[in-house]
Coordinates of C-alpha atoms and ligand atoms in Angstrom, one line a residue:
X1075 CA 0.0 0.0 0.0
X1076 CA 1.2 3.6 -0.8
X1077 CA 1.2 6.0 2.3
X1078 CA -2.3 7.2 1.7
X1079 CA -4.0 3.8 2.0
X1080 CA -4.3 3.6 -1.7
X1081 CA -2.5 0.6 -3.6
X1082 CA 0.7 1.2 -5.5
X1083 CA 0.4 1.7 -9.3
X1084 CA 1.5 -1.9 -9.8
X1085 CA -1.1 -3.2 -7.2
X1086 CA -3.4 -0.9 -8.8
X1087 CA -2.7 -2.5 -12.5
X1088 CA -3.2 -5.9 -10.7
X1089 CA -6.3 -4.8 -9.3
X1090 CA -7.7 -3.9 -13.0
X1091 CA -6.2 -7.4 -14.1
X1092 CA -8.1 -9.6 -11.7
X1093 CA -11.5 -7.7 -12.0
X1094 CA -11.0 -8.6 -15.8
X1095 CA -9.8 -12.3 -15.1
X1096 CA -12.8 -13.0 -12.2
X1097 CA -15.5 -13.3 -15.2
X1098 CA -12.8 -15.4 -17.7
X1099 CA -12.4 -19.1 -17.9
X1100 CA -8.4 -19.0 -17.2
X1101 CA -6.5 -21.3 -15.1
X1102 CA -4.7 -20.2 -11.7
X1103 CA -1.4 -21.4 -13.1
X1104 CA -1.6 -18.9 -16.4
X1105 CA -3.6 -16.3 -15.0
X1106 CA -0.5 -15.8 -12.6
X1107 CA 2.1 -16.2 -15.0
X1108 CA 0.2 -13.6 -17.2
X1109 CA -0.2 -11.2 -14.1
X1110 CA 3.9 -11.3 -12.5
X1111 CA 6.5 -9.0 -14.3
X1112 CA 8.8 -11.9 -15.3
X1113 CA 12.1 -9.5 -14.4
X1114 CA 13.6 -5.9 -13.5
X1115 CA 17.1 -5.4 -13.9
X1116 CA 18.6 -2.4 -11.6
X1117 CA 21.7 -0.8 -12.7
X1118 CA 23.6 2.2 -10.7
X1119 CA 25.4 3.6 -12.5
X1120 CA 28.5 6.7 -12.7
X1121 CA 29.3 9.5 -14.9
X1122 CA 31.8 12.0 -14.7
X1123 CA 30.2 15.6 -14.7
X1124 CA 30.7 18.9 -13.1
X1125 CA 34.0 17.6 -11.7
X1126 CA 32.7 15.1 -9.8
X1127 CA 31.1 11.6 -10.2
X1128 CA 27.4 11.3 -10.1
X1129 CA 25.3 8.2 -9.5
X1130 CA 22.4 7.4 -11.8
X1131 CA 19.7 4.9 -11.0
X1132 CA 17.8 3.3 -13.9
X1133 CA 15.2 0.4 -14.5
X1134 CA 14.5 -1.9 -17.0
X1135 CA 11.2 -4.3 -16.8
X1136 CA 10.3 -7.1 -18.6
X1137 CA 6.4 -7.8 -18.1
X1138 CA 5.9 -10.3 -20.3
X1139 CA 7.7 -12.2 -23.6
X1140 CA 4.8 -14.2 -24.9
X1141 CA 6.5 -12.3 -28.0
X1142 CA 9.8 -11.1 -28.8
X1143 CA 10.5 -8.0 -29.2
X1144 CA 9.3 -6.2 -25.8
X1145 CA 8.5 -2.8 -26.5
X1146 CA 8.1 0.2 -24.0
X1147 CA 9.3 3.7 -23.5
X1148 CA 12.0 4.8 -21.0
X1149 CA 11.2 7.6 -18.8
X1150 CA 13.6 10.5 -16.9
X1151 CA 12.1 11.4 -13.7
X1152 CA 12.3 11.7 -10.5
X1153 CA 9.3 9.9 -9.3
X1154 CA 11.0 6.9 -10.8
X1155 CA 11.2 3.3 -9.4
X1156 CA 10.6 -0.4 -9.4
X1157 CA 6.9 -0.2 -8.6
X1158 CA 6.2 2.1 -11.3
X1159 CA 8.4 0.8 -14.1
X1160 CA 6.9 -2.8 -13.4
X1161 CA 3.2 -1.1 -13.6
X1162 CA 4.0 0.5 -16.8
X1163 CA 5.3 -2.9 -18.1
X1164 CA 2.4 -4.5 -17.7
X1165 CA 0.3 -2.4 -19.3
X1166 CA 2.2 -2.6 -22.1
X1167 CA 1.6 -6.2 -22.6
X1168 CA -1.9 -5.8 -22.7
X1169 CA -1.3 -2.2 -24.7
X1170 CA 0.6 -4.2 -27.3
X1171 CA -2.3 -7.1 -27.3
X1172 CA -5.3 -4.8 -28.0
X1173 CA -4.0 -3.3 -30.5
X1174 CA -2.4 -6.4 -32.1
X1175 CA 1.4 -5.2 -31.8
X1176 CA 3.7 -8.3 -32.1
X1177 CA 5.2 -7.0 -29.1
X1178 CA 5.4 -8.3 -25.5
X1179 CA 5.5 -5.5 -22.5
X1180 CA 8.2 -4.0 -20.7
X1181 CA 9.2 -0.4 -19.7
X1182 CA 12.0 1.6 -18.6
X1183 CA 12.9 4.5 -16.2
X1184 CA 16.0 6.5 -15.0
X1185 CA 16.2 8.9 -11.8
X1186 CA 17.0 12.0 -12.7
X1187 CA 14.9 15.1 -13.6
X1188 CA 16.0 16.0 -16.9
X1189 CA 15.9 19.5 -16.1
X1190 CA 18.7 19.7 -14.1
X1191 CA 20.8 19.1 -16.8
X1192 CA 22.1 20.8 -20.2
X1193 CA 22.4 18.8 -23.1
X1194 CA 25.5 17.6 -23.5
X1195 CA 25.4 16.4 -19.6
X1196 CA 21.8 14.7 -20.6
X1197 CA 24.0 12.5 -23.5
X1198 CA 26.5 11.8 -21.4
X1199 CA 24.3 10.2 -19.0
X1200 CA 21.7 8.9 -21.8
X1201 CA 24.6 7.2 -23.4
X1202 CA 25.8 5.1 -20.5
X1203 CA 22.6 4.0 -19.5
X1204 CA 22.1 2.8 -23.3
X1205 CA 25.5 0.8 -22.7
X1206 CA 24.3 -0.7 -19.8
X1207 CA 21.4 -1.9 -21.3
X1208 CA 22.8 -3.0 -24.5
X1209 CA 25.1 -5.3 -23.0
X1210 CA 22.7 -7.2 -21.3
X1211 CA 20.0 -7.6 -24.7
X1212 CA 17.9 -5.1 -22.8
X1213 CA 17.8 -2.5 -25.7
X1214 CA 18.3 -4.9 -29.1
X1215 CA 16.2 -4.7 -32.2
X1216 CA 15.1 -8.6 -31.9
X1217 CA 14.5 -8.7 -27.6
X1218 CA 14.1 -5.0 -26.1
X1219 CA 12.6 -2.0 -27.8
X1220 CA 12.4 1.3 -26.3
X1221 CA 10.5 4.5 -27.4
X1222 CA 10.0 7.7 -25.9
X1223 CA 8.3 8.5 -22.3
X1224 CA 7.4 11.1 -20.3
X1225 CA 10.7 13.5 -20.1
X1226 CA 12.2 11.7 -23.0
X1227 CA 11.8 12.4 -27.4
X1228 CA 13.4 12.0 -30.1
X1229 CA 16.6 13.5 -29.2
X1230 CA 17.4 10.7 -26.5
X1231 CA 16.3 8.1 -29.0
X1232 CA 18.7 9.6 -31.7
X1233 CA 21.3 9.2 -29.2
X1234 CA 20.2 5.6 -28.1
X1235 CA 20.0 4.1 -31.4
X1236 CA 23.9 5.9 -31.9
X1237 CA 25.4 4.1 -29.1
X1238 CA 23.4 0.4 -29.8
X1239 CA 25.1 1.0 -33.1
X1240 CA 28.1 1.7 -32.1
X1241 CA 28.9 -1.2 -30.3
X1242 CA 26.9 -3.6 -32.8
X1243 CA 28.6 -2.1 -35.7
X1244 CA 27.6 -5.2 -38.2
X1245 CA 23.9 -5.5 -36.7
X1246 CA 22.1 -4.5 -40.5
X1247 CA 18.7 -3.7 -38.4
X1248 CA 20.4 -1.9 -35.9
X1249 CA 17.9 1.2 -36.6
X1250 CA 15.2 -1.2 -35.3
X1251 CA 16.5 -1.3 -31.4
X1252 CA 14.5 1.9 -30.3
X1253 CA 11.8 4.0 -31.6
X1254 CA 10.9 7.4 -31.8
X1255 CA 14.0 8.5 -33.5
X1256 CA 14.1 11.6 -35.4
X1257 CA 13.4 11.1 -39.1
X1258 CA 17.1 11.8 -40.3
X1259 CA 18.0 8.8 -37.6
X1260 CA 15.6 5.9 -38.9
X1261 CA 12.9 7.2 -37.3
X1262 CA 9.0 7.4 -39.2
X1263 CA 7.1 10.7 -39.9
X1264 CA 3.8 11.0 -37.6
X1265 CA 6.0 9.5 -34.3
X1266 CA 5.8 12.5 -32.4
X1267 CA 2.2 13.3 -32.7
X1268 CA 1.4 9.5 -32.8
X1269 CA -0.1 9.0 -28.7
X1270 CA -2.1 12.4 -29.1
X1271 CA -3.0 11.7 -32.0
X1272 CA -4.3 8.7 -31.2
X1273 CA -6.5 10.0 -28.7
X1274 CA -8.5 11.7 -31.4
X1275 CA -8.5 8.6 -33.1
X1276 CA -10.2 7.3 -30.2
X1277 CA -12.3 9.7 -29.2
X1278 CA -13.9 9.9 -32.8
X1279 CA -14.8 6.3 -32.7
X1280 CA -16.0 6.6 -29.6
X1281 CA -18.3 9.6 -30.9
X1282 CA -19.2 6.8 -33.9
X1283 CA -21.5 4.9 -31.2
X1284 CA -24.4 6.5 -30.1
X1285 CA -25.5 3.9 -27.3
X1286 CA -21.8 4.5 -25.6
X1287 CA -22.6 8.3 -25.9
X1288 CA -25.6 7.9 -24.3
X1289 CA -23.9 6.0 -21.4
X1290 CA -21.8 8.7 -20.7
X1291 CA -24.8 10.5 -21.2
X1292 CA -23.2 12.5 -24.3
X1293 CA -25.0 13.8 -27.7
X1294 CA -23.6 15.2 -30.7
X1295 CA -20.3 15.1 -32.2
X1296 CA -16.6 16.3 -30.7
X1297 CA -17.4 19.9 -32.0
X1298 CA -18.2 22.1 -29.3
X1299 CA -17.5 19.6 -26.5
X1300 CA -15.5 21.3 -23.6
X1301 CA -12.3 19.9 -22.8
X1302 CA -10.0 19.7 -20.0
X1303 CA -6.5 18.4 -20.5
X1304 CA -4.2 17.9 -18.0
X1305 CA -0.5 17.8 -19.2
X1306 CA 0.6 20.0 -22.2
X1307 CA 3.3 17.7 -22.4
X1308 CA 4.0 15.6 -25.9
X1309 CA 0.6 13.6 -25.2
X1310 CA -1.3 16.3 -24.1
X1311 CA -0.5 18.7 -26.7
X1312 CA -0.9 17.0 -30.0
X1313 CA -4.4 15.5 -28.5
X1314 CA -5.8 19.0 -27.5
X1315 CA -4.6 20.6 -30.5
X1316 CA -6.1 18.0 -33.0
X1317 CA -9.5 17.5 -30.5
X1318 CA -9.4 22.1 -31.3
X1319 CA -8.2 23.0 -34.3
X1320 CA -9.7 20.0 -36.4
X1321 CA -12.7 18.5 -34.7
X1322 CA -13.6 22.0 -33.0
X1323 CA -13.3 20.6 -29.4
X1324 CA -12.9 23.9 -26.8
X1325 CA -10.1 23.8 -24.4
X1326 CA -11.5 25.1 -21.5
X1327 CA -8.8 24.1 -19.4
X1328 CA -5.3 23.4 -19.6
X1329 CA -3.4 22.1 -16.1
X1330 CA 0.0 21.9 -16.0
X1331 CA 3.0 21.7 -13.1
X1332 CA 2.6 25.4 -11.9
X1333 CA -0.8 25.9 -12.0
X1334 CA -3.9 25.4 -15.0
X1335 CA -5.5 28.1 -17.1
X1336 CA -9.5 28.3 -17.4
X1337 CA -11.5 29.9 -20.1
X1338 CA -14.8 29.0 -20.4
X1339 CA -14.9 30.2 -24.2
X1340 CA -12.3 28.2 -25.2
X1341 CA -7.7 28.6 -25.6
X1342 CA -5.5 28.4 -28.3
X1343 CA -3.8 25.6 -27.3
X1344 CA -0.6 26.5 -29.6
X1345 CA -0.6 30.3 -27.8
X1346 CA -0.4 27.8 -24.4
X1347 CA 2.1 25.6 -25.6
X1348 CA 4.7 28.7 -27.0
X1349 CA 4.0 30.4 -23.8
X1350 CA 5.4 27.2 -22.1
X1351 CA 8.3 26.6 -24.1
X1352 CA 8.9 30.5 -23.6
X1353 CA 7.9 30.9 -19.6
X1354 CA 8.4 26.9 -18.1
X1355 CA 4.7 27.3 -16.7
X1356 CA 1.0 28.8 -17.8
X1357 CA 1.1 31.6 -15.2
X1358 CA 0.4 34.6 -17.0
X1359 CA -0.3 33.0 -20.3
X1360 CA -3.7 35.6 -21.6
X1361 CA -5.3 32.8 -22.8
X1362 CA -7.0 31.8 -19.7
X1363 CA -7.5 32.8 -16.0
X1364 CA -4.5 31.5 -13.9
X1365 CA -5.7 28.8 -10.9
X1366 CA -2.6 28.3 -9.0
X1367 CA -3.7 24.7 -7.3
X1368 CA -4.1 23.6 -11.0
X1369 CA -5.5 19.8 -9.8
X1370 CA -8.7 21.7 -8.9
X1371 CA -9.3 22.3 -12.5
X1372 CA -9.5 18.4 -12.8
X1373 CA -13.0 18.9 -10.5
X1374 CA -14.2 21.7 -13.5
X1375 CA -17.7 20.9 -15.3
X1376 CA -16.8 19.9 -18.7
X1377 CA -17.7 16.9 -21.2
X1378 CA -14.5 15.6 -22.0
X1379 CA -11.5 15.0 -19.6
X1380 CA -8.1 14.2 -20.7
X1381 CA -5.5 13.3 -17.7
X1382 CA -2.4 13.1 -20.1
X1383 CA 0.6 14.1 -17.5
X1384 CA 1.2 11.2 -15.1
X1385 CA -0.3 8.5 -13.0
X1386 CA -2.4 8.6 -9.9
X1387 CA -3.9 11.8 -9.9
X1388 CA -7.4 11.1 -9.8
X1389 CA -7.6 9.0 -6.3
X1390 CA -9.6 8.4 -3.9
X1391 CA -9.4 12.2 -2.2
X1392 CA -11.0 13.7 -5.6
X1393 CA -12.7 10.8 -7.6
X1394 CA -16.3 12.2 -5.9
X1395 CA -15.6 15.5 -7.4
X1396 CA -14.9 15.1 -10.7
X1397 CA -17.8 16.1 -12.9
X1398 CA -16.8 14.9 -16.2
X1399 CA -19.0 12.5 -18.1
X1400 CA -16.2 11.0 -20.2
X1401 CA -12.3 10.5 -19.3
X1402 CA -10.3 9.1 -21.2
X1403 CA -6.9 8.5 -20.0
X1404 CA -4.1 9.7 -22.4
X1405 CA -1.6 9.4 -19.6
X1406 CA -0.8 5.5 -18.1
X1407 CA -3.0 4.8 -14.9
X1408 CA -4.0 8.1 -14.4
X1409 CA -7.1 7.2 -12.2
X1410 CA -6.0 4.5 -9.3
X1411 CA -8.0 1.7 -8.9
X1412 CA -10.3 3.2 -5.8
X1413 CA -11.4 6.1 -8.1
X1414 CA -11.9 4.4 -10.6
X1415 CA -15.1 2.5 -8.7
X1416 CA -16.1 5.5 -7.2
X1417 CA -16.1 7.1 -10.8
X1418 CA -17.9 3.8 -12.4
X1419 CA -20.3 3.7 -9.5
X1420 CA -21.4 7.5 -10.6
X1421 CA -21.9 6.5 -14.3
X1422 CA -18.6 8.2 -15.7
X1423 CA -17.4 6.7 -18.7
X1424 CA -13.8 6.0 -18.7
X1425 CA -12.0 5.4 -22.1
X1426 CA -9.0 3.3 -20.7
X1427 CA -4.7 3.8 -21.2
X1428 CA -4.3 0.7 -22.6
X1429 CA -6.4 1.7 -25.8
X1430 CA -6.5 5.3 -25.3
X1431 CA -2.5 5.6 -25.4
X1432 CA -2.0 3.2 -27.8
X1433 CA -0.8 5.6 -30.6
X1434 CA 2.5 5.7 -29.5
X1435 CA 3.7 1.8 -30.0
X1436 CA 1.3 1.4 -32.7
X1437 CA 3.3 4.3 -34.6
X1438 CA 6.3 2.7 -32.8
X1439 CA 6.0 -1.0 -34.3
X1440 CA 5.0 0.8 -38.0
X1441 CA 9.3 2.6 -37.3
X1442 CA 10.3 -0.6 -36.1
X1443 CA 8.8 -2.4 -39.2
X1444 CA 10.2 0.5 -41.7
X1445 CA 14.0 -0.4 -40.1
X1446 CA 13.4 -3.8 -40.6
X1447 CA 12.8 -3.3 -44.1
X1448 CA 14.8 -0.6 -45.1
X1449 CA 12.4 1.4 -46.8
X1450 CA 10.1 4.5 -46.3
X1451 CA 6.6 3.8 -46.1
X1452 CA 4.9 4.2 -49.9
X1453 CA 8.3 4.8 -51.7
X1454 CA 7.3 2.1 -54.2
X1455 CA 3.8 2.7 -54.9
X1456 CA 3.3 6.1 -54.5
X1457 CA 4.3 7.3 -58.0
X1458 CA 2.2 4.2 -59.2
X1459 CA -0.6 5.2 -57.6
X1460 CA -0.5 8.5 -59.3
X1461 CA -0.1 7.1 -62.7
X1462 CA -3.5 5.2 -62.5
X1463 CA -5.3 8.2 -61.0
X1464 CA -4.1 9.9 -63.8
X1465 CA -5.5 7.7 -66.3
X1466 CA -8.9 7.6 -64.4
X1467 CA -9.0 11.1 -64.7
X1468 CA -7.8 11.4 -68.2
X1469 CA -10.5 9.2 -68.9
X1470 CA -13.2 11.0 -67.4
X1471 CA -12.0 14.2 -69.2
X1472 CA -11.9 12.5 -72.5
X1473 CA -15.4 11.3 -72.6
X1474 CA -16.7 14.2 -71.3
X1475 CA -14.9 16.0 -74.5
X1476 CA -15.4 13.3 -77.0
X1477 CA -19.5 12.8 -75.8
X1478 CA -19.7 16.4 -75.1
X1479 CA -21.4 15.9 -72.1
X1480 CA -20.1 19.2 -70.6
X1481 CA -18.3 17.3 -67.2
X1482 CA -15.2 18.8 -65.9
X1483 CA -13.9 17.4 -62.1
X1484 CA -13.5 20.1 -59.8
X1485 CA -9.9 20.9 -59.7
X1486 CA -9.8 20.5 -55.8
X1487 CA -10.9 16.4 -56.8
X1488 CA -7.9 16.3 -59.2
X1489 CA -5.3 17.7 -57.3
X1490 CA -6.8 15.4 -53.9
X1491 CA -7.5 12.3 -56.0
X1492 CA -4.1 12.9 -57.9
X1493 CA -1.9 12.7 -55.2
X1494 CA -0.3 9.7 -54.1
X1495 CA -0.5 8.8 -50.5
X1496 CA 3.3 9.8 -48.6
X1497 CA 4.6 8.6 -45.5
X1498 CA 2.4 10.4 -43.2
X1499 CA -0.7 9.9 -44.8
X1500 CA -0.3 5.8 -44.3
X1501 CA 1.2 6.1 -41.1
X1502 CA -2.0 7.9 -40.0
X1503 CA -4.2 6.2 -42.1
X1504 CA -2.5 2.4 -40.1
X1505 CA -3.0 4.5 -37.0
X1506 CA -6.8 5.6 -37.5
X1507 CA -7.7 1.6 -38.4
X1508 CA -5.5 0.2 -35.5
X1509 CA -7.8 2.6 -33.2
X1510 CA -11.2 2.1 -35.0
X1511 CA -10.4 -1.7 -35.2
X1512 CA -9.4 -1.7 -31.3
X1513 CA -12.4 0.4 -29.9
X1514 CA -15.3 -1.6 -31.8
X1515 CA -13.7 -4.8 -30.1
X1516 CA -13.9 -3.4 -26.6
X1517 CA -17.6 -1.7 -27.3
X1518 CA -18.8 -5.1 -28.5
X1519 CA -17.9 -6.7 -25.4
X1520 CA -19.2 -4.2 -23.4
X1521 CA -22.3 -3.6 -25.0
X1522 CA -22.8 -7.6 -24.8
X1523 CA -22.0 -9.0 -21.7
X1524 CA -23.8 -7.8 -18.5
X1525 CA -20.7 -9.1 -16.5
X1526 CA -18.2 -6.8 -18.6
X1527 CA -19.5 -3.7 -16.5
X1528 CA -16.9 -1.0 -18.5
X1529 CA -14.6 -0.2 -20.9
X1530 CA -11.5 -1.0 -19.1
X1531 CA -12.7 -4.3 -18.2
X1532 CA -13.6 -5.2 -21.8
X1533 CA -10.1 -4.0 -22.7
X1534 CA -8.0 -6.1 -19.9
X1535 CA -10.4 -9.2 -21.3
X1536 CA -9.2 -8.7 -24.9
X1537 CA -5.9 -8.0 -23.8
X1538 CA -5.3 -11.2 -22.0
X1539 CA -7.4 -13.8 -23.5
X1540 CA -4.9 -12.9 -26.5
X1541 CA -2.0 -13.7 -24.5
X1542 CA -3.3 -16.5 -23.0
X1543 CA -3.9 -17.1 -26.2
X1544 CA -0.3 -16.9 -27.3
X1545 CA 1.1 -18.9 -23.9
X1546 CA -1.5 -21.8 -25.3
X1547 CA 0.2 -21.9 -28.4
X1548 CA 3.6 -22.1 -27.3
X1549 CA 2.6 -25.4 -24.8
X1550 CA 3.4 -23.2 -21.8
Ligands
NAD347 P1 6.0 14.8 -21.5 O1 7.1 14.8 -20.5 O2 6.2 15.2 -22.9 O3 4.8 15.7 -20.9 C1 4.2 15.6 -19.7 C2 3.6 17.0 -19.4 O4 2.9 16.9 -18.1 C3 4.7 18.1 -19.2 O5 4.3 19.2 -19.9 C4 4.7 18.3 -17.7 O6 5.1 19.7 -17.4 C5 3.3 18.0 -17.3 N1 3.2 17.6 -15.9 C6 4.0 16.9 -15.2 N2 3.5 16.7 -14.0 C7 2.4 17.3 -13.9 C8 1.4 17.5 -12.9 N3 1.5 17.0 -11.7 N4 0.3 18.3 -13.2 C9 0.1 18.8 -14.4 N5 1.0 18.7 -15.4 C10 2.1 17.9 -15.2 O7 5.4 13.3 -21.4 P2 4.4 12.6 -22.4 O8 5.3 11.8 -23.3 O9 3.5 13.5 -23.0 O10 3.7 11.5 -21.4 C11 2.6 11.9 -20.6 C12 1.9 10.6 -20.2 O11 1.5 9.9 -21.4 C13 2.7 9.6 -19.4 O12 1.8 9.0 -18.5 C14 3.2 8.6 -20.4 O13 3.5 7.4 -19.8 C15 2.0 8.6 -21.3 N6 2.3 8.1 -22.7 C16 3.2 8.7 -23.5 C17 3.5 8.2 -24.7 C18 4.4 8.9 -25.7 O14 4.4 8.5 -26.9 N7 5.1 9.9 -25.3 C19 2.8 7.0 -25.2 C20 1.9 6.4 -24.3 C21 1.6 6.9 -23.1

């Protein structure tokens, strides 16, 4: 138990599990090896800096490797340690599951607030970390996959990826042992906005079934639905831009580590984000009025709202507060297992991590597939594709000529129809289908089961009746 009589973030994962496994058919035996983290290597380790040594301490979990590679981000914070790395494991096993990545779970953390650093001290330390984990398989392109986390992006990947190749100088796929690289290092475009934007993703779907609106008690489409994100982080960001400026979503609040901003009427969410950047905080940002206990703003009325900083900050002291009708948790374990029945008993609709945050690896596997094969997405069809739209078209235009029916295709058609799908375009288009494909199997069960009471619980039961599945197969 944590200090305020709540469960740890791992208990609390285990908590979701069993609620999911009491109304499956699984054995003991499995359910338990499904449930442990199989193993979590501890390294402490030095660097030389500022004249002096300083001791780092870093994790690396492996939840489970009912397939090969295990995939999950590595985070820099100070918050970091066992408990929470093994948590955040897990839920990548069943992350990976749901959304049918070939990837088994497991997660990574260092100590250290990346703040306290400049760059060149942040590679230093970033770099021997990487060496400590490449030795031992624990970053590799075939066994161990990192991607980015919370206080961690492309640049640490870039250097990653460097220092596996470095010491694996013949390994052809060596691109393929992290993702979220920049593009110029193997990385894949759409990465970075890949978690937020999957969050739109999921939230359109969700706005595609009118009986799981009308459980939260919800009408209409995303436009005009008041948000409140917490987080303007990576995750945050991307979602609340793309939920505002293309589904016409209104951020009515924004909560971040000094404090939140509220504006009833709505915030430019990319005026926020500069300000950030520009100021470290939202305090004195015009978009909104300044609330310095920003967590109250998680208590606002509002339709939609989007935890997408860190775990455990809806618990058992403000579950009975929180007003919104819909959550849907962009961040991992955001809601601890105690609010979460308070907030089930009172009819919210929780939209869970494990699909909800899902963007991220399913981007991720699409990099670590485009490494494998040493080619951008759409490099060989593209221009192909043209050529056939073209002769469509040419068509069209010819009998409309040669008939003299008096046709011509608006030239906004052409130029759309013309274009060949790039890079992005299929890596959102895999996205948007991974997320569509996902949520209608977790609605199904939901809406067809009277023991499958919510969405989480649907998820968890897809999750691990895959690998269960998968431990079957292999005579385990
Ligand atoms: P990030 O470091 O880019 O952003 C986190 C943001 O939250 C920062 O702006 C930070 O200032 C803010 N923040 C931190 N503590 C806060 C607090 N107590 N109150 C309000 N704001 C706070 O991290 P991220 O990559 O956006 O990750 C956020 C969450 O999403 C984490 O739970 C992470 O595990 C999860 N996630 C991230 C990815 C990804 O691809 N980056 C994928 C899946 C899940």
């Amino acid at each position: 138990m944590a200090a305020n009589g709540e469960p740890s973030f791992r208990q609390s994962v285990d908590l979701m599990f069993n609620r999911a496994v009491a109304v499956m058919d699984l054995s003991p035996g499995l359910e338990e090896k499904i449930r442990v983290c199989n193993s979590t290597y501890t390294v402490r380790f030095g660097v030389r800096l500022r004249g002096g040594i300083h001791t780092f301490t870093g994790y690396r979990s492996v939840h489970s490797e009912h397939m090969e590679p295990v995939k999950g981000g590595i985070r820099y914070a100070m918050s970091v340690n066992q408990d929470e790395v093994e948590a955040l494991a897990a839920l990548m096993t069943y992350k990976c599951a749901l959304v049918e990545t070939p990837f088994g779970g497991s997660k990574g953390g260092l100590r250290i607030d990346p703040r306290e650093w400049d760059e060149f001290e942040l590679e230093m330390i970033t770099r021997r970390f990487a060496y400590e984990l490449i030795k031992r398989d624990l970053i590799s392109p075939a066994q161990n996959v990192p991607a980015p986390d919370m206080g961690t992006g492309e640049r640490e990947m870039a250097w990653i990826v460097d220092q596996y190749q470095r010491m694996n100088t013949t390994d052809i796929n060596g691109a393929a042992c992290v993702t979220g690289k920049p593009i110029n290092s193997g990385g894949i475009a759409g990465r970075v906005e890949a978690t937020g934007r999957g969050v739109q993703f999921a939230l359109r779907e969700f706005f595609r079934h009118p009986h799981d609106m009308a459980r939260a008690g919800l009408k209409g489409t995303i436009d005009g639905k008041r948000v409140i994100v917490q987080g303007l982080g990576n995750v945050g960001y991307h979602a609340a831009e793309f939920l505002s400026a293309e589904d016409g979503a209104r951020i009515v609040g924004i909560i971040e580590r000094d404090g939140a901003l509220h504006n009833p009427n709505g915030m430019n969410v990319q005026a926020v984000r500069d300000w950030l950047i520009h100021h470290g905080g939202v305090k004195g940002c015009p978009e909104g009025t300044y609330v310095a206990d920003g967590a109250l703003l998680l208590e606002e009325a509002c339709d939609i709202l989007i935890p997408a900083a860190m775990e455990g900050v809806i618990h058992l002291g403000n579950a009975a507060r929180i007003k919104a009708p819909l959550i849907i948790e962009a961040a991992n374990g955001p809601i601890t297992a105690g609010a979460d029945d308070i907030l089930r008993t009172r009819g919210a609709v929780i939209i869970p991590d494990l699909f909800a945050n899902a963007g991220g690896v399913t981007v991720s596997y699409f990099e670590w597939v485009k490494n494998l094969s040493h080619i951008r997405f759409g490099r060989m069809e593209r221009r192909q594709e043209e050529a056939r739209h073209q002769l469509l078209v040419d068509e069209l235009e010819r009998l409309s000529s040669d008939k003299g029916l008096g046709w011509s295709l608006s030239p906004d058609f052409k130029s759309r129809y013309l274009r060949g799908a790039d890079e992005l375009e299929l890596v959102r288009s895999g996205l948007d289908d991974t997320m569509r494909g996902a949520y209608q199997s977790i609605s199904q069960l939901w809406n067809g089961r009277q023991d499958v009471t919510d969405l989480r619980m649907a998820a968890y039961i897809v999750a691990i009746d895959r690998v269960a599945k998968s431990y079957r197969s292999k005579g385990l």
